[in-house]
mmCIF file of C-alpha atoms in Angstrom:
data_model
loop_
_atom_site.group_PDB
_atom_site.id
_atom_site.type_symbol
_atom_site.label_atom_id
_atom_site.label_comp_id
_atom_site.label_asym_id
_atom_site.label_seq_id
_atom_site.Cartn_x
_atom_site.Cartn_y
_atom_site.Cartn_z
ATOM 1 C CA MET A 1 0.000 0.000 0.000
ATOM 2 C CA GLY A 2 1.380 3.380 -0.938
ATOM 3 C CA THR A 3 1.083 6.610 0.981
ATOM 4 C CA ASN A 4 -1.484 7.942 -1.484
ATOM 5 C CA GLY A 5 -4.125 9.681 0.589
ATOM 6 C CA SER A 6 -2.918 8.313 3.919
ATOM 7 C CA THR A 7 -3.194 11.694 5.661
ATOM 8 C CA VAL A 8 -6.744 12.081 4.371
ATOM 9 C CA LEU A 9 -7.666 8.556 5.426
ATOM 10 C CA GLU A 10 -6.141 8.744 8.894
ATOM 11 C CA PRO A 11 -9.123 10.581 10.435
ATOM 12 C CA LEU A 12 -11.379 8.244 8.459
ATOM 13 C CA ARG A 13 -9.743 5.227 10.044
ATOM 14 C CA GLN A 14 -10.249 6.747 13.475
ATOM 15 C CA GLY A 15 -13.986 6.974 12.820
ATOM 16 C CA LEU A 16 -14.452 3.449 11.524
ATOM 17 C CA PRO A 17 -15.466 0.351 13.412
ATOM 18 C CA PRO A 18 -12.426 -1.442 14.878
ATOM 19 C CA LEU A 19 -10.408 -2.559 11.869
ATOM 20 C CA ASP A 20 -6.666 -2.817 11.609
ATOM 21 C CA PRO A 21 -5.588 -0.038 9.207
ATOM 22 C CA GLY A 22 -2.460 -2.034 8.452
ATOM 23 C CA ALA A 23 -4.648 -4.797 7.042
ATOM 24 C CA VAL A 24 -5.960 -2.624 4.222
ATOM 25 C CA SER A 25 -4.953 -4.583 1.175
ATOM 26 C CA THR A 26 -5.734 -1.859 -1.319
ATOM 27 C CA SER A 27 -7.460 1.471 -1.731
ATOM 28 C CA ALA A 28 -8.487 3.843 -4.485
ATOM 29 C CA SER A 29 -9.857 7.370 -4.550
ATOM 30 C CA CYS A 30 -11.092 9.903 -7.037
ATOM 31 C CA ALA A 31 -11.901 13.591 -6.926
ATOM 32 C CA LEU A 32 -15.397 14.594 -7.990
ATOM 33 C CA PRO A 33 -16.425 17.948 -9.438
ATOM 34 C CA ALA A 34 -19.253 19.845 -7.748
ATOM 35 C CA ARG A 35 -21.712 18.984 -10.511
ATOM 36 C CA TYR A 36 -24.414 16.341 -10.585
ATOM 37 C CA GLU A 37 -22.607 14.478 -13.379
ATOM 38 C CA ALA A 38 -20.176 13.554 -10.611
ATOM 39 C CA VAL A 39 -22.617 10.855 -9.468
ATOM 40 C CA ARG A 40 -22.264 9.073 -12.815
ATOM 41 C CA GLY A 41 -18.477 9.456 -12.594
ATOM 42 C CA ALA A 42 -18.485 8.022 -9.068
ATOM 43 C CA ARG A 43 -20.477 4.995 -10.242
ATOM 44 C CA LYS A 44 -18.075 4.404 -13.161
ATOM 45 C CA PHE A 45 -15.082 4.716 -10.816
ATOM 46 C CA THR A 46 -16.729 2.283 -8.363
ATOM 47 C CA SER A 47 -17.491 -0.191 -11.159
ATOM 48 C CA ALA A 48 -13.915 -0.109 -12.471
ATOM 49 C CA THR A 49 -12.450 -0.433 -8.955
ATOM 50 C CA LEU A 50 -14.693 -3.341 -7.934
ATOM 51 C CA ASP A 51 -13.898 -5.025 -11.254
ATOM 52 C CA ARG A 52 -10.149 -4.747 -10.501
ATOM 53 C CA TRP A 53 -10.758 -6.113 -7.004
ATOM 54 C CA GLU A 54 -12.931 -8.975 -8.366
ATOM 55 C CA LEU A 55 -15.932 -7.779 -6.357
ATOM 56 C CA THR A 56 -18.321 -7.138 -9.238
ATOM 57 C CA GLU A 57 -21.071 -9.130 -7.493
ATOM 58 C CA ARG A 58 -21.298 -6.332 -4.893
ATOM 59 C CA PHE A 59 -21.570 -3.534 -7.469
ATOM 60 C CA ASP A 60 -25.335 -2.949 -7.200
ATOM 61 C CA ASP A 61 -25.362 -2.391 -3.428
ATOM 62 C CA VAL A 62 -22.088 -0.457 -3.309
ATOM 63 C CA ALA A 63 -22.993 1.743 -6.305
ATOM 64 C CA LEU A 64 -26.369 2.616 -4.800
ATOM 65 C CA VAL A 65 -24.715 3.679 -1.529
ATOM 66 C CA VAL A 66 -21.953 5.603 -3.356
ATOM 67 C CA SER A 67 -24.607 7.397 -5.429
ATOM 68 C CA GLU A 68 -26.525 8.419 -2.302
ATOM 69 C CA LEU A 69 -23.419 9.595 -0.419
ATOM 70 C CA VAL A 70 -22.140 11.612 -3.395
ATOM 71 C CA THR A 71 -25.594 13.089 -4.070
ATOM 72 C CA ASN A 72 -25.927 14.119 -0.415
ATOM 73 C CA ALA A 73 -22.467 15.704 -0.471
ATOM 74 C CA LEU A 74 -23.304 17.667 -3.626
ATOM 75 C CA ARG A 75 -26.780 18.673 -2.468
ATOM 76 C CA HIS A 76 -26.052 19.664 1.123
ATOM 77 C CA ALA A 77 -22.327 20.192 1.586
ATOM 78 C CA VAL A 78 -21.065 22.080 -1.437
ATOM 79 C CA PRO A 79 -21.956 25.781 -1.553
ATOM 80 C CA THR A 80 -23.674 26.538 -4.848
ATOM 81 C CA GLU A 81 -21.934 29.897 -5.095
ATOM 82 C CA ALA A 82 -18.455 28.387 -4.704
ATOM 83 C CA PRO A 83 -16.283 29.247 -7.716
ATOM 84 C CA GLN A 84 -15.403 26.157 -9.718
ATOM 85 C CA GLU A 85 -11.984 27.009 -11.050
ATOM 86 C CA GLU A 86 -9.998 24.315 -12.771
ATOM 87 C CA GLY A 87 -7.021 23.094 -10.812
ATOM 88 C CA GLN A 88 -8.496 23.841 -7.405
ATOM 89 C CA ASN A 89 -9.002 21.056 -4.903
ATOM 90 C CA PRO A 90 -12.339 19.498 -5.787
ATOM 91 C CA PRO A 91 -14.717 19.770 -2.845
ATOM 92 C CA VAL A 92 -15.886 16.127 -2.885
ATOM 93 C CA ARG A 93 -13.692 13.023 -2.912
ATOM 94 C CA LEU A 94 -14.660 9.341 -3.018
ATOM 95 C CA HIS A 95 -12.462 6.762 -1.280
ATOM 96 C CA LEU A 96 -12.823 2.995 -1.636
ATOM 97 C CA MET A 97 -10.826 0.806 0.746
ATOM 98 C CA ARG A 98 -10.635 -2.947 0.902
ATOM 99 C CA TRP A 99 -9.709 -5.100 3.847
ATOM 100 C CA ALA A 100 -9.657 -8.907 3.675
ATOM 101 C CA SER A 101 -13.341 -9.174 4.640
ATOM 102 C CA ARG A 102 -14.542 -5.553 4.485
ATOM 103 C CA LEU A 103 -15.096 -2.910 1.846
ATOM 104 C CA VAL A 104 -15.506 0.716 2.895
ATOM 105 C CA CYS A 105 -16.701 3.526 0.679
ATOM 106 C CA ALA A 106 -16.246 7.008 2.074
ATOM 107 C CA VAL A 107 -17.137 10.433 0.710
ATOM 108 C CA ARG A 108 -15.305 13.512 1.928
ATOM 109 C CA ASP A 109 -16.985 16.909 1.644
ATOM 110 C CA PRO A 110 -16.285 20.449 2.918
ATOM 111 C CA SER A 111 -19.254 20.724 5.302
ATOM 112 C CA GLY A 112 -18.988 20.019 9.012
ATOM 113 C CA GLU A 113 -22.757 19.515 9.329
ATOM 114 C CA SER A 114 -24.143 16.149 10.373
ATOM 115 C CA PRO A 115 -25.500 14.078 7.472
ATOM 116 C CA GLU A 116 -28.758 13.356 9.305
ATOM 117 C CA ALA A 117 -32.212 13.892 7.873
ATOM 118 C CA ARG A 118 -33.102 17.550 8.176
ATOM 119 C CA GLY A 119 -36.104 18.715 10.137
ATOM 120 C CA GLY A 120 -38.405 21.621 9.553
ATOM 121 C CA GLU A 121 -40.638 22.423 6.636
ATOM 122 C CA GLU A 122 -37.952 22.156 3.969
ATOM 123 C CA ASP A 123 -39.031 20.218 0.876
ATOM 124 C CA PHE A 124 -35.865 18.151 0.669
ATOM 125 C CA SER A 125 -35.903 16.840 4.254
ATOM 126 C CA ALA A 126 -37.863 13.710 3.363
ATOM 127 C CA GLU A 127 -35.667 13.032 0.344
ATOM 128 C CA SER A 128 -32.452 13.431 2.304
ATOM 129 C CA GLY A 129 -33.830 11.120 4.989
ATOM 130 C CA ARG A 130 -34.701 8.526 2.348
ATOM 131 C CA GLY A 131 -31.144 8.644 0.988
ATOM 132 C CA LEU A 132 -29.686 7.863 4.404
ATOM 133 C CA PHE A 133 -32.314 5.153 4.894
ATOM 134 C CA LEU A 134 -31.060 3.520 1.667
ATOM 135 C CA VAL A 135 -27.446 3.797 2.843
ATOM 136 C CA ASP A 136 -28.449 2.159 6.129
ATOM 137 C CA SER A 137 -30.444 -0.568 4.336
ATOM 138 C CA PHE A 138 -27.840 -1.569 1.749
ATOM 139 C CA SER A 139 -24.622 -1.323 3.799
ATOM 140 C CA ASP A 140 -23.687 -3.301 6.906
ATOM 141 C CA SER A 141 -22.975 -0.125 8.863
ATOM 142 C CA TRP A 142 -22.331 3.558 8.223
ATOM 143 C CA GLY A 143 -21.295 6.665 10.084
ATOM 144 C CA TRP A 144 -19.551 9.983 9.768
ATOM 145 C CA HIS A 145 -17.022 12.163 11.554
ATOM 146 C CA PRO A 146 -15.403 15.572 11.138
ATOM 147 C CA LEU A 147 -11.998 15.711 9.485
ATOM 148 C CA ALA A 148 -9.009 16.389 11.699
ATOM 149 C CA GLY A 149 -6.067 18.710 11.303
ATOM 150 C CA THR A 150 -5.969 21.188 8.441
ATOM 151 C CA LEU A 151 -8.705 19.465 6.454
ATOM 152 C CA GLN A 152 -12.127 21.036 6.804
ATOM 153 C CA GLY A 153 -15.361 19.149 6.449
ATOM 154 C CA LYS A 154 -16.379 15.600 7.179
ATOM 155 C CA VAL A 155 -16.234 12.040 5.922
ATOM 156 C CA VAL A 156 -19.357 9.907 5.578
ATOM 157 C CA TRP A 157 -18.566 6.188 5.286
ATOM 158 C CA ALA A 158 -20.391 2.933 4.681
ATOM 159 C CA LEU A 159 -19.028 -0.529 5.385
ATOM 160 C CA PHE A 160 -19.799 -3.746 3.467
ATOM 161 C CA ARG A 161 -18.846 -7.249 4.541
ATOM 162 C CA ILE A 162 -17.252 -9.138 1.656
ATOM 163 C CA GLY A 163 -15.695 -12.538 1.136
ATOM 164 C CA PRO A 164 -16.978 -16.019 1.930
ATOM 165 C CA GLU A 165 -20.372 -16.131 3.611
#
């Protein structure tokens, strides 16, 4: 395993269920632009990564969860007035990490707000709640935590058990 993204993933590892970070056999990540086409890009990236890892049978569940997490990040965490200049750090990043018997997908975004269903009279509260319900239904567990150090925002993660039943 290389050092690619290790400083970004360190706070992620701290927020995960007890897993040995040294046992990560492989990981992959991609930056996503703050546009809704990013969801399609995230699904393609997930498909290619799971194909490389010979986990294509889990694509449907993992892709659904990735789509929901990326959509939530774009809808709620990325300011619409933020300038989108080329070459800047993209605001949303998808990480896929594989342990021997676990797969974790995590989406980093610049907002420190909790990814819980929103209350009040806002039209999108039910939809955002449904997205998290799908994440909860299709993954084995999920959670979130604020980023540490100089990174601002949070990571929302979902864990899938993989390997022999």
